[in-house]
mmCIF file of C-alpha atoms in Angstrom:
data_model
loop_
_atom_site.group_PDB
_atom_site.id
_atom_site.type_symbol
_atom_site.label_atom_id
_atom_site.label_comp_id
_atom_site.label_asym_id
_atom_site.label_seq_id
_atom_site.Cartn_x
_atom_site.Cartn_y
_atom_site.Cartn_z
ATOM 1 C CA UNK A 1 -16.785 -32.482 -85.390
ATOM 2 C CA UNK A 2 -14.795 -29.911 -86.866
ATOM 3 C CA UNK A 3 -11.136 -29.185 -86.327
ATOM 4 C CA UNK A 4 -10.331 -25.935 -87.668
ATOM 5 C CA UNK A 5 -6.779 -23.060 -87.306
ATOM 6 C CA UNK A 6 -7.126 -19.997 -88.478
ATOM 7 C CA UNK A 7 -3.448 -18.326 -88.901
ATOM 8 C CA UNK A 8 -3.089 -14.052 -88.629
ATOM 9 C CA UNK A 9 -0.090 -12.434 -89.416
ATOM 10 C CA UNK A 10 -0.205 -8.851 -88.205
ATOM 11 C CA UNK A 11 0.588 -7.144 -92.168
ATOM 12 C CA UNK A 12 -2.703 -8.434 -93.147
ATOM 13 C CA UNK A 13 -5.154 -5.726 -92.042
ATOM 14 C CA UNK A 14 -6.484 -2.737 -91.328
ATOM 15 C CA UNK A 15 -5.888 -2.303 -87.117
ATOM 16 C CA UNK A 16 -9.844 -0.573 -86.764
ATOM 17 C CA UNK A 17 -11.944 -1.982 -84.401
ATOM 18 C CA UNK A 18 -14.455 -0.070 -83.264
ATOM 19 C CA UNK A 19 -16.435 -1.785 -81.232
ATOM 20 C CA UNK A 20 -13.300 -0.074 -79.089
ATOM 21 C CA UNK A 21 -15.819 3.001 -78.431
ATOM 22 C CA UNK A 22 -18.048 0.986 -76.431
ATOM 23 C CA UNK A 23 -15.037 -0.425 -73.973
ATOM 24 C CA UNK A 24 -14.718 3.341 -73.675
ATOM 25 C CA UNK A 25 -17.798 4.105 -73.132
ATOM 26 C CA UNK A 26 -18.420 1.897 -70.516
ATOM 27 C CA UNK A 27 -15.274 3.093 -69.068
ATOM 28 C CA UNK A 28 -16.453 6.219 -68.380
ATOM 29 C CA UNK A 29 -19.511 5.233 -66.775
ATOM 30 C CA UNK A 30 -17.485 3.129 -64.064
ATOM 31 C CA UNK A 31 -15.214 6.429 -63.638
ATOM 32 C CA UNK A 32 -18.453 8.443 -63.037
ATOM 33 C CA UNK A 33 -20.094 6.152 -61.086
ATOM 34 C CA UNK A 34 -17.401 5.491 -58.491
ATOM 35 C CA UNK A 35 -15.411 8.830 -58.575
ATOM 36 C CA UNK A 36 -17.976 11.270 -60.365
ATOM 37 C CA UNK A 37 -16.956 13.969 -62.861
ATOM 38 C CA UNK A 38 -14.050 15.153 -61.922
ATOM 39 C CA UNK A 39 -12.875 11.544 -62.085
ATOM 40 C CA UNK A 40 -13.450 11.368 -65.222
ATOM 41 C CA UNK A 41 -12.025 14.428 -66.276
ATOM 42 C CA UNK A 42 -9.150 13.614 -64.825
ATOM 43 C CA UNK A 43 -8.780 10.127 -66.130
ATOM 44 C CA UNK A 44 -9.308 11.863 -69.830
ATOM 45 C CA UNK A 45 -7.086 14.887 -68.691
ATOM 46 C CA UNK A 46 -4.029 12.220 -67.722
ATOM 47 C CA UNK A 47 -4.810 9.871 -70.920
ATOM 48 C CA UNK A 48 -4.795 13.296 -73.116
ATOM 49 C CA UNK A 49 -1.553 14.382 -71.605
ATOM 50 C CA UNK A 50 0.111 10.922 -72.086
ATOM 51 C CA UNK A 51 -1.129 9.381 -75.383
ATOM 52 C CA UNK A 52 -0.809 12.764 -77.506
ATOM 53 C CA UNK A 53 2.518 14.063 -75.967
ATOM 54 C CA UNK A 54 3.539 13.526 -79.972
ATOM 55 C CA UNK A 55 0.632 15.971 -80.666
ATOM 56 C CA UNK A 56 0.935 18.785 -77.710
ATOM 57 C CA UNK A 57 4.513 19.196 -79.047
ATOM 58 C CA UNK A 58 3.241 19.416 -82.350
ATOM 59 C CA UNK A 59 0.834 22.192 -81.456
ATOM 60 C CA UNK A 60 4.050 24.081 -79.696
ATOM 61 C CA UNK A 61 6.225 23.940 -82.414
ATOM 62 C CA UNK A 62 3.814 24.206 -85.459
ATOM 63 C CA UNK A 63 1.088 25.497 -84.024
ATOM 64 C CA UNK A 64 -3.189 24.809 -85.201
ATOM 65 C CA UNK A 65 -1.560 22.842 -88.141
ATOM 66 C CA UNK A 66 -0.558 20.063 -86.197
ATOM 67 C CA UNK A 67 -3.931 19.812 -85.027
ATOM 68 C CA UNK A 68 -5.960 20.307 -88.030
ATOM 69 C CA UNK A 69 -3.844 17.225 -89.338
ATOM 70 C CA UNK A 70 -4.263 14.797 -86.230
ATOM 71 C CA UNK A 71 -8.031 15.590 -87.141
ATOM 72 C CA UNK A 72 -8.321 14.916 -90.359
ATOM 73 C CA UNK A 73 -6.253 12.157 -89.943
ATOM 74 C CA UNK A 74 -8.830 11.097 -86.985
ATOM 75 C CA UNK A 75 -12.000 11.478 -89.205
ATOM 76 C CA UNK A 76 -10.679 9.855 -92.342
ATOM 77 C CA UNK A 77 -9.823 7.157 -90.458
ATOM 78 C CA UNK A 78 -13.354 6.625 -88.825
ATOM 79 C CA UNK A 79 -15.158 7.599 -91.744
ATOM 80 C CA UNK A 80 -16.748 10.581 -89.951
ATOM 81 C CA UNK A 81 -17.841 13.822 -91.907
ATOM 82 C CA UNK A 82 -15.991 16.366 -90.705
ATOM 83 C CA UNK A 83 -15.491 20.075 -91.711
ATOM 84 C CA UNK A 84 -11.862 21.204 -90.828
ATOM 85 C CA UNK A 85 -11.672 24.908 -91.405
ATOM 86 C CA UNK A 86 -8.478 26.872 -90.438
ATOM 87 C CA UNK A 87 -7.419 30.221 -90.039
ATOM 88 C CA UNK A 88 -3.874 31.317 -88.802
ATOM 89 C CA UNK A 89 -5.402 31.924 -85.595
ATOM 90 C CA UNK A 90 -8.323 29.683 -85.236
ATOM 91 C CA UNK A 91 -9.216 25.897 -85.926
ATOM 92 C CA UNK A 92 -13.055 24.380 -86.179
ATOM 93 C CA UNK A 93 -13.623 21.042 -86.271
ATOM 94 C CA UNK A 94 -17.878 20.212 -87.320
ATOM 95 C CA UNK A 95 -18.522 17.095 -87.081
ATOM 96 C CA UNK A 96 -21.977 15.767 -87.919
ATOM 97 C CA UNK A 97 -22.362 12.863 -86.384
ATOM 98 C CA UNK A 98 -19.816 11.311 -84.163
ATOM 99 C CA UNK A 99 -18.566 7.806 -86.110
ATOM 100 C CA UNK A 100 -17.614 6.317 -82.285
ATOM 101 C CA UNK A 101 -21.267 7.276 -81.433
ATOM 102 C CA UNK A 102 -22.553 5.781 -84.682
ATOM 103 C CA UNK A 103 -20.959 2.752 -84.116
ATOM 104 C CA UNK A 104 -22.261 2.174 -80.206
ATOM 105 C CA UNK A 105 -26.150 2.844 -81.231
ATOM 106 C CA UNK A 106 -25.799 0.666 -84.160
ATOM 107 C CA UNK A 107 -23.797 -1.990 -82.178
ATOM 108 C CA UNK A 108 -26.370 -1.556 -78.978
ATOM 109 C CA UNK A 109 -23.477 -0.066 -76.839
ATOM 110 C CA UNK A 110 -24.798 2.661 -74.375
ATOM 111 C CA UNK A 111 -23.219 5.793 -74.879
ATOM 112 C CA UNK A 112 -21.615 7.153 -71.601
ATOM 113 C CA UNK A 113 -23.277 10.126 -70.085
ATOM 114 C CA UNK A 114 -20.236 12.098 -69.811
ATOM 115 C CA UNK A 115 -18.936 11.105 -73.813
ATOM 116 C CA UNK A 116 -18.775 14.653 -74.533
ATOM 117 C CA UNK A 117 -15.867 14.822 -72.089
ATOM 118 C CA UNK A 118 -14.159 13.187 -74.693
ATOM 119 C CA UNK A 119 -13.847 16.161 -77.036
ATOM 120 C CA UNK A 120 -13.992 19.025 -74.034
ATOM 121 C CA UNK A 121 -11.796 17.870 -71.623
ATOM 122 C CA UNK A 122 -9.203 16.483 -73.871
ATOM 123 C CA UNK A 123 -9.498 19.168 -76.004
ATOM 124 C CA UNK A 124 -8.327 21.020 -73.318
ATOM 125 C CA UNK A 125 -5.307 19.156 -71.955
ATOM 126 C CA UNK A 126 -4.167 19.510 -75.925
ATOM 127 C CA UNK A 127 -4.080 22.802 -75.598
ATOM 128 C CA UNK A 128 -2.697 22.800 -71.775
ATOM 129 C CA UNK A 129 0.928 24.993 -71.542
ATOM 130 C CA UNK A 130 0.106 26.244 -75.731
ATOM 131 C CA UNK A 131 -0.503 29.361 -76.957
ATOM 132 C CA UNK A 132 -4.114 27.828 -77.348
ATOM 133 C CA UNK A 133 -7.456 26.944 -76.000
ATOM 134 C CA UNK A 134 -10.323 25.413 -77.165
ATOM 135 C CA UNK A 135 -13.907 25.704 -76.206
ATOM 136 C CA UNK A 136 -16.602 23.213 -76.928
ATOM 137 C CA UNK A 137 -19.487 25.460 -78.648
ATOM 138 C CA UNK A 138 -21.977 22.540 -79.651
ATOM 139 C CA UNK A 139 -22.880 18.721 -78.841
ATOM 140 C CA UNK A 140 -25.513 16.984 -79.699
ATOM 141 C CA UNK A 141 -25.116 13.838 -77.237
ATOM 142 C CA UNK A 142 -27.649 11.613 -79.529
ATOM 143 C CA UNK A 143 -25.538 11.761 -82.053
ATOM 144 C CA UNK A 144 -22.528 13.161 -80.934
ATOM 145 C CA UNK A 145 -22.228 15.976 -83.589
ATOM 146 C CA UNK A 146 -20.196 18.859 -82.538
ATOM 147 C CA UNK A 147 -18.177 21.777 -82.965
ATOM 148 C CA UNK A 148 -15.070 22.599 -81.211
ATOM 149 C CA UNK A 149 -13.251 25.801 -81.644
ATOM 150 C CA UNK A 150 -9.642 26.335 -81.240
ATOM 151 C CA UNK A 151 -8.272 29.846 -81.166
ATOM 152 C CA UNK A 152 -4.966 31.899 -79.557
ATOM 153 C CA UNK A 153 -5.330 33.030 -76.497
ATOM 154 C CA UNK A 154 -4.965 36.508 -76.419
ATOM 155 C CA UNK A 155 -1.903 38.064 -74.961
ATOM 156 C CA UNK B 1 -13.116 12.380 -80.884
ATOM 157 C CA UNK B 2 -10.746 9.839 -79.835
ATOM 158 C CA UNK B 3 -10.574 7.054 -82.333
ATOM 159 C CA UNK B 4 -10.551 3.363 -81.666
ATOM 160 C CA UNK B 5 -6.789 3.039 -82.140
ATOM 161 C CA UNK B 6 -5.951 4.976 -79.253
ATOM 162 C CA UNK B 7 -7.954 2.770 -76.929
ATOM 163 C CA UNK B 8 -5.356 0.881 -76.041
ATOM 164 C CA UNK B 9 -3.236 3.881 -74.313
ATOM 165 C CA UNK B 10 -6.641 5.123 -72.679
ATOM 166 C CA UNK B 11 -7.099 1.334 -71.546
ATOM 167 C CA UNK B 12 -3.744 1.239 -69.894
ATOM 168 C CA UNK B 13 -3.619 4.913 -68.348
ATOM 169 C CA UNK B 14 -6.904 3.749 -67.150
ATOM 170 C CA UNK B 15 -5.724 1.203 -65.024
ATOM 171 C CA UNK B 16 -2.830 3.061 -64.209
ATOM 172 C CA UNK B 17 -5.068 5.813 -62.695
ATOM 173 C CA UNK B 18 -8.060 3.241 -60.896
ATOM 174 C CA UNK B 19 -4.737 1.442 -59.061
ATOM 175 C CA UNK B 20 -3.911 5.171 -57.470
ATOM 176 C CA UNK B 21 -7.450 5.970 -56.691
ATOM 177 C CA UNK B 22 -7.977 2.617 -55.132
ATOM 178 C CA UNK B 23 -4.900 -0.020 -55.172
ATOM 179 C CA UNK B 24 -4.657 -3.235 -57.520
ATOM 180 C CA UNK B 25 -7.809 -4.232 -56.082
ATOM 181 C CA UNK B 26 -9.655 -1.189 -57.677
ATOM 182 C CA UNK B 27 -8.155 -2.120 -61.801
ATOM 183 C CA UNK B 28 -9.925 -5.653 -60.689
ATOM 184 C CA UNK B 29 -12.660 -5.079 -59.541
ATOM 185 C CA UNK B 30 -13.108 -2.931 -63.033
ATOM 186 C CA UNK B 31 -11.870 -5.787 -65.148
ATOM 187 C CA UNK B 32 -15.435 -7.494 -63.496
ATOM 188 C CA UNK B 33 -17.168 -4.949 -64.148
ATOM 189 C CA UNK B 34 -16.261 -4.621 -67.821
ATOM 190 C CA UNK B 35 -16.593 -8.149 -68.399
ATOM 191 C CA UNK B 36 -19.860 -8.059 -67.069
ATOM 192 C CA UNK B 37 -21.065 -5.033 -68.878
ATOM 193 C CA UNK B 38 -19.205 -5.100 -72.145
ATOM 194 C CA UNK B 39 -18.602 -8.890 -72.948
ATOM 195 C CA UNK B 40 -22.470 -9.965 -73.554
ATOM 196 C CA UNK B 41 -21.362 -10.741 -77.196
ATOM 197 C CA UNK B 42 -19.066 -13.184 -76.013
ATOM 198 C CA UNK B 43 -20.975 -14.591 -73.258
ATOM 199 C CA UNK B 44 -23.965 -15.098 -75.689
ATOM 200 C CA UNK B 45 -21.578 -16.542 -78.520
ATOM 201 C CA UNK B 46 -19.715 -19.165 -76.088
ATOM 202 C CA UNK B 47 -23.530 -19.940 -74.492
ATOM 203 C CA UNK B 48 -25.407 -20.841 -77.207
ATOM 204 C CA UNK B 49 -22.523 -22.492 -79.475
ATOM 205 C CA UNK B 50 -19.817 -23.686 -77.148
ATOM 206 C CA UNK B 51 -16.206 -23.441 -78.523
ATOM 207 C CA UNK B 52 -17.598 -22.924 -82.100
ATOM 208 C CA UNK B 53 -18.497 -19.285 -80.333
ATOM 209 C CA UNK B 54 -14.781 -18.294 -78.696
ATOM 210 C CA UNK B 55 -13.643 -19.010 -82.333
ATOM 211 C CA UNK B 56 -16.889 -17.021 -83.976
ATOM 212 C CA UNK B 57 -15.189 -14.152 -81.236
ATOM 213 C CA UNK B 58 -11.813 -14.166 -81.560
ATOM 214 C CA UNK B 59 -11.829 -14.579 -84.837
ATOM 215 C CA UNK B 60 -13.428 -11.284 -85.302
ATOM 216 C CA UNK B 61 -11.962 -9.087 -82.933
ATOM 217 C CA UNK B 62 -8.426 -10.472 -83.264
ATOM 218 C CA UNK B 63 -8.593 -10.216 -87.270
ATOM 219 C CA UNK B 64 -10.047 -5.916 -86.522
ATOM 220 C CA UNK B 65 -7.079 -5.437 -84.034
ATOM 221 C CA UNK B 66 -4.806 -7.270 -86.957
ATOM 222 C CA UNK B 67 -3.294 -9.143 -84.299
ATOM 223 C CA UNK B 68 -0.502 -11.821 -85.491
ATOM 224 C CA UNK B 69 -1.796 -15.194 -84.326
ATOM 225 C CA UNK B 70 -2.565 -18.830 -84.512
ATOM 226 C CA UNK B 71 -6.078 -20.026 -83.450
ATOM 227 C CA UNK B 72 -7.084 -23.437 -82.989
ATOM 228 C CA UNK B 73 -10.499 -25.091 -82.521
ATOM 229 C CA UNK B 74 -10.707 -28.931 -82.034
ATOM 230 C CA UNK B 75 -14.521 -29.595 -81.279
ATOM 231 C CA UNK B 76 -14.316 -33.501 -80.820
ATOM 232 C CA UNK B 77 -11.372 -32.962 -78.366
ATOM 233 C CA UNK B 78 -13.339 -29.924 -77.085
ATOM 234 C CA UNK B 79 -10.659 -27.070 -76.642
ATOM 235 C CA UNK B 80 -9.783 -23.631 -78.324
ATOM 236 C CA UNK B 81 -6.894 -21.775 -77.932
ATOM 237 C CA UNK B 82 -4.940 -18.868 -79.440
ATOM 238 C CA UNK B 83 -1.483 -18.557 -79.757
ATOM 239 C CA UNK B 84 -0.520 -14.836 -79.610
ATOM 240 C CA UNK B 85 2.113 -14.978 -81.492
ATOM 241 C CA UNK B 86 2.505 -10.509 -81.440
ATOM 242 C CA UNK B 87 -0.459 -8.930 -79.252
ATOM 243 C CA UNK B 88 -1.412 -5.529 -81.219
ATOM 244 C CA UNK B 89 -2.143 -4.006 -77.411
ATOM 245 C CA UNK B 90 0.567 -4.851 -75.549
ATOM 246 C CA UNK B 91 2.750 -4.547 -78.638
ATOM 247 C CA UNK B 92 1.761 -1.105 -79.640
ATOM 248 C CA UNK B 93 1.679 0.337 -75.540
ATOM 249 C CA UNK B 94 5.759 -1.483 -75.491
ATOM 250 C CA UNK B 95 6.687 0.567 -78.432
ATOM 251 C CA UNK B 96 5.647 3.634 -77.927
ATOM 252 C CA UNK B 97 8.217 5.623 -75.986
ATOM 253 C CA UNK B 98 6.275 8.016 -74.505
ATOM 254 C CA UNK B 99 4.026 5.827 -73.230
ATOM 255 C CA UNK B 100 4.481 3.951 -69.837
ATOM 256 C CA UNK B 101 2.454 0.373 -70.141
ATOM 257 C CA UNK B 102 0.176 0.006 -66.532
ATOM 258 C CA UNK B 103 2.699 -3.097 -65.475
ATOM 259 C CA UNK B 104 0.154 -5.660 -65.406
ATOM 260 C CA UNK B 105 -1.939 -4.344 -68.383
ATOM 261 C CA UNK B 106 -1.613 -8.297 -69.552
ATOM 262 C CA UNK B 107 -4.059 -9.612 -66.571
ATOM 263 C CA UNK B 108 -7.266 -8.214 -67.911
ATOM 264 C CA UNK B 109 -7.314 -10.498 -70.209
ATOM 265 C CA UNK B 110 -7.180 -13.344 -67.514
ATOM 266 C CA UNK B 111 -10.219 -11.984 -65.359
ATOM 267 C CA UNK B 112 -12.205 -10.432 -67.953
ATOM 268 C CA UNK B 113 -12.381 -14.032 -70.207
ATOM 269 C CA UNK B 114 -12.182 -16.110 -67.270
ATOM 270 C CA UNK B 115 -15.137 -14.310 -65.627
ATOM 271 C CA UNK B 116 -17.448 -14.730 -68.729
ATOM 272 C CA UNK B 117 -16.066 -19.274 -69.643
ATOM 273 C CA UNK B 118 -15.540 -20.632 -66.356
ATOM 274 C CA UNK B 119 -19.509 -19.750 -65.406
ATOM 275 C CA UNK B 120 -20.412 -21.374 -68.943
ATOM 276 C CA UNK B 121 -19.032 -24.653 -67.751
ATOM 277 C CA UNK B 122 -15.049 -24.046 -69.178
ATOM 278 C CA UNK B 123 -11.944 -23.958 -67.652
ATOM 279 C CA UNK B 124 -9.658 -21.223 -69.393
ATOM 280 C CA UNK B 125 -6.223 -20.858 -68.468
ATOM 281 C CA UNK B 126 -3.738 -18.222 -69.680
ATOM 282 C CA UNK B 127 0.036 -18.068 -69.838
ATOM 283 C CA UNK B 128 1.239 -14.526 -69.811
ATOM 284 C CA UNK B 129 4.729 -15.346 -68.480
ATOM 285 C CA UNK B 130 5.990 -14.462 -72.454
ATOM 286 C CA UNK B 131 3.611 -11.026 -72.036
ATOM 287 C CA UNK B 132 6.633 -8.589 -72.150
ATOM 288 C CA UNK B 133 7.265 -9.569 -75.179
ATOM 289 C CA UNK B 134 3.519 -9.334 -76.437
ATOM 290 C CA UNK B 135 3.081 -12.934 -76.340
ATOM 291 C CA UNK B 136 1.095 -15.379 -74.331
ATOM 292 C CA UNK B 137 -1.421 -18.431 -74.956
ATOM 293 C CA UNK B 138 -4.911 -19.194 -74.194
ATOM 294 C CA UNK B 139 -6.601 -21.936 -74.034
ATOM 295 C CA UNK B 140 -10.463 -22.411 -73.205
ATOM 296 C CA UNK B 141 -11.736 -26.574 -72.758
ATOM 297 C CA UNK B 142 -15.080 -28.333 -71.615
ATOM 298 C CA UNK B 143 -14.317 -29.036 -68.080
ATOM 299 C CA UNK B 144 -12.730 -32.670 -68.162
ATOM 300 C CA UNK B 145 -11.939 -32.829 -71.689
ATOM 301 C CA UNK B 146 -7.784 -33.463 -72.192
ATOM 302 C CA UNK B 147 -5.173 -30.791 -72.540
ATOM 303 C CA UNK B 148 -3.981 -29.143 -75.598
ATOM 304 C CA UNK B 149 -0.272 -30.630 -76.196
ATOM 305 C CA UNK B 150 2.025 -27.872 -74.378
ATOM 306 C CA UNK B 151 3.260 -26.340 -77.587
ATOM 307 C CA UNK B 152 3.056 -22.959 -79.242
ATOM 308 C CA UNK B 153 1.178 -24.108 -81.785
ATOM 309 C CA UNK B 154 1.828 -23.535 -85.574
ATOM 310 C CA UNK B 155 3.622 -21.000 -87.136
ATOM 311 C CA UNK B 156 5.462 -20.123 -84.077
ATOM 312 C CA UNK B 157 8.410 -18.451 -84.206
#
């Protein structure tokens, strides 16, 4: 019988693990199952608000910059294939094949009903109190491929 | 999309938002639920190789979240346990000053492991009373084997 210790310091490696997406994903289905949508929503909506403070303020002070970085950043990261294009007043993000939706069909995880939440509704509390807003103008929940448009509001 | 790393915050402001929908009760009585739904891999690991399985687990998904610890299997003595020497959750969510940690983010990690051993014949006991300073031991054993010595293991600082 076998007596074995493994020993981790935390420099070793990469923090990515993605089975993360299904925790998620199953999150959401509890939210929607015991306070619907909107529950949801606002669970997102809250998280958004809280967990990219950083980012909103970015958006404020530096405007669709900010975000086209935090994406890039996102989709290098996950290895997703992304096309970041950016104007001064626009940003759209086309993504062809969501790499947290990749990972769940290829892991067996079942991808939450409401996962496209995840890009509309915190799209929108980014943009909450900016000069910006965001609209969701394709999702393919399958595969989760999408494009998102940011833009100025107008005046 | 929101990636993997920032599952931790949406974990926590989770928990922070089922306890004002429903009280504590509510974040529990998700913690079951997740178990259930989203710990199969575990379940199956620990079921169909005993101890050898929580290390197959951990070892995995502690070595992705590149937590800093010491894990220990003895299979004669039958008991496992992991030394979290720096959680990468609890660490990150205490660091982040913007962020406000749900208070008892640590206890998911008693009822969601608990829920899936203890049915699989195992006692499993946590000590979180080191948890606000992202540290805290487990320990899983075949019910009626002996204890793990009451150390913090190697490499402890």
């Amino acid at each position: 019988m076998a007596k074995r210790v493994m020993r981790r310091t935390a420099g070793e490696g990469l923090y990515y693990h993605p089975d993360f997406h299904g925790a998620l994903s199953a999150s959401l289905d509890y939210l929607e199952r015991h306070y619907g949508v909107e529950g949801v929503r606002e669970f997102l909506r809250r998280f958004a608000r809280a967990c990219y403070a950083p980012l909103v303020a970015g958006l404020q002070e530096r405007g669709l910059v900010a975000l086209e970085e935090h994406f890039r950043e996102v989709y290098r990261f996950e290895g997703g294939e992304a096309q970041i294009t950016r104007t001064e007043e626009t940003l759209v993000v086309k993504v062809r094949a969501c790499p947290a939706v990749q990972h769940m069909r290829r892991r067996g995880y079942p991808v939450a009903h409401l996962w496209g939440e995840t890009l509309r509704t915190v799209g929108e509390a980014l943009c909450e109190g900016t000069p910006y807003a965001v609209e969701l103008c394709v999702y393919d929940p399958e595969g989760g491929g999408s494009i998102e448009c940011f833009y100025r509001r107008r005046r | 999309m929101i990636p993997c790393t920032d599952f931790i915050p949406a974990y926590s402001e989770l928990f922070k938002y089922l306890e004002e929908r429903g009280a504590p009760q509510a974040v529990a009585a998700f913690w079951e639920y997740l178990a259930d739904r989203f710990l199969q891999n575990l379940r199956e690991l620990a079921a169909t190789q005993g101890l050898r399985g929580c290390w197959e687990y951990w070892a995995r998904t502690l070595t992705e979240e590149a937590a800093d610890f010491t894990m220990e299997l003895d299979e004669e003595a039958g008991e496992f346990r992991i030394v979290m020497h720096q959680c990468p959750s609890k660490a990150l969510l205490l660091r982040c000053s913007y962020l406000e940690p749900y208070p008892d983010y640590c206890r998911h990690c008693d009822i969601l492991y608990r829920r899936v051993l203890e049915p699989l014949g195992y006692e499993y006991e946590i000590d979180l009373s080191e948890c606000d300073q992202a540290r805290c031991i487990l320990s899983v054993r075949k019910k009626g084997q002996a204890q793990f010595p009451p150390t913090r293991g190697a490499g402890e600082s």
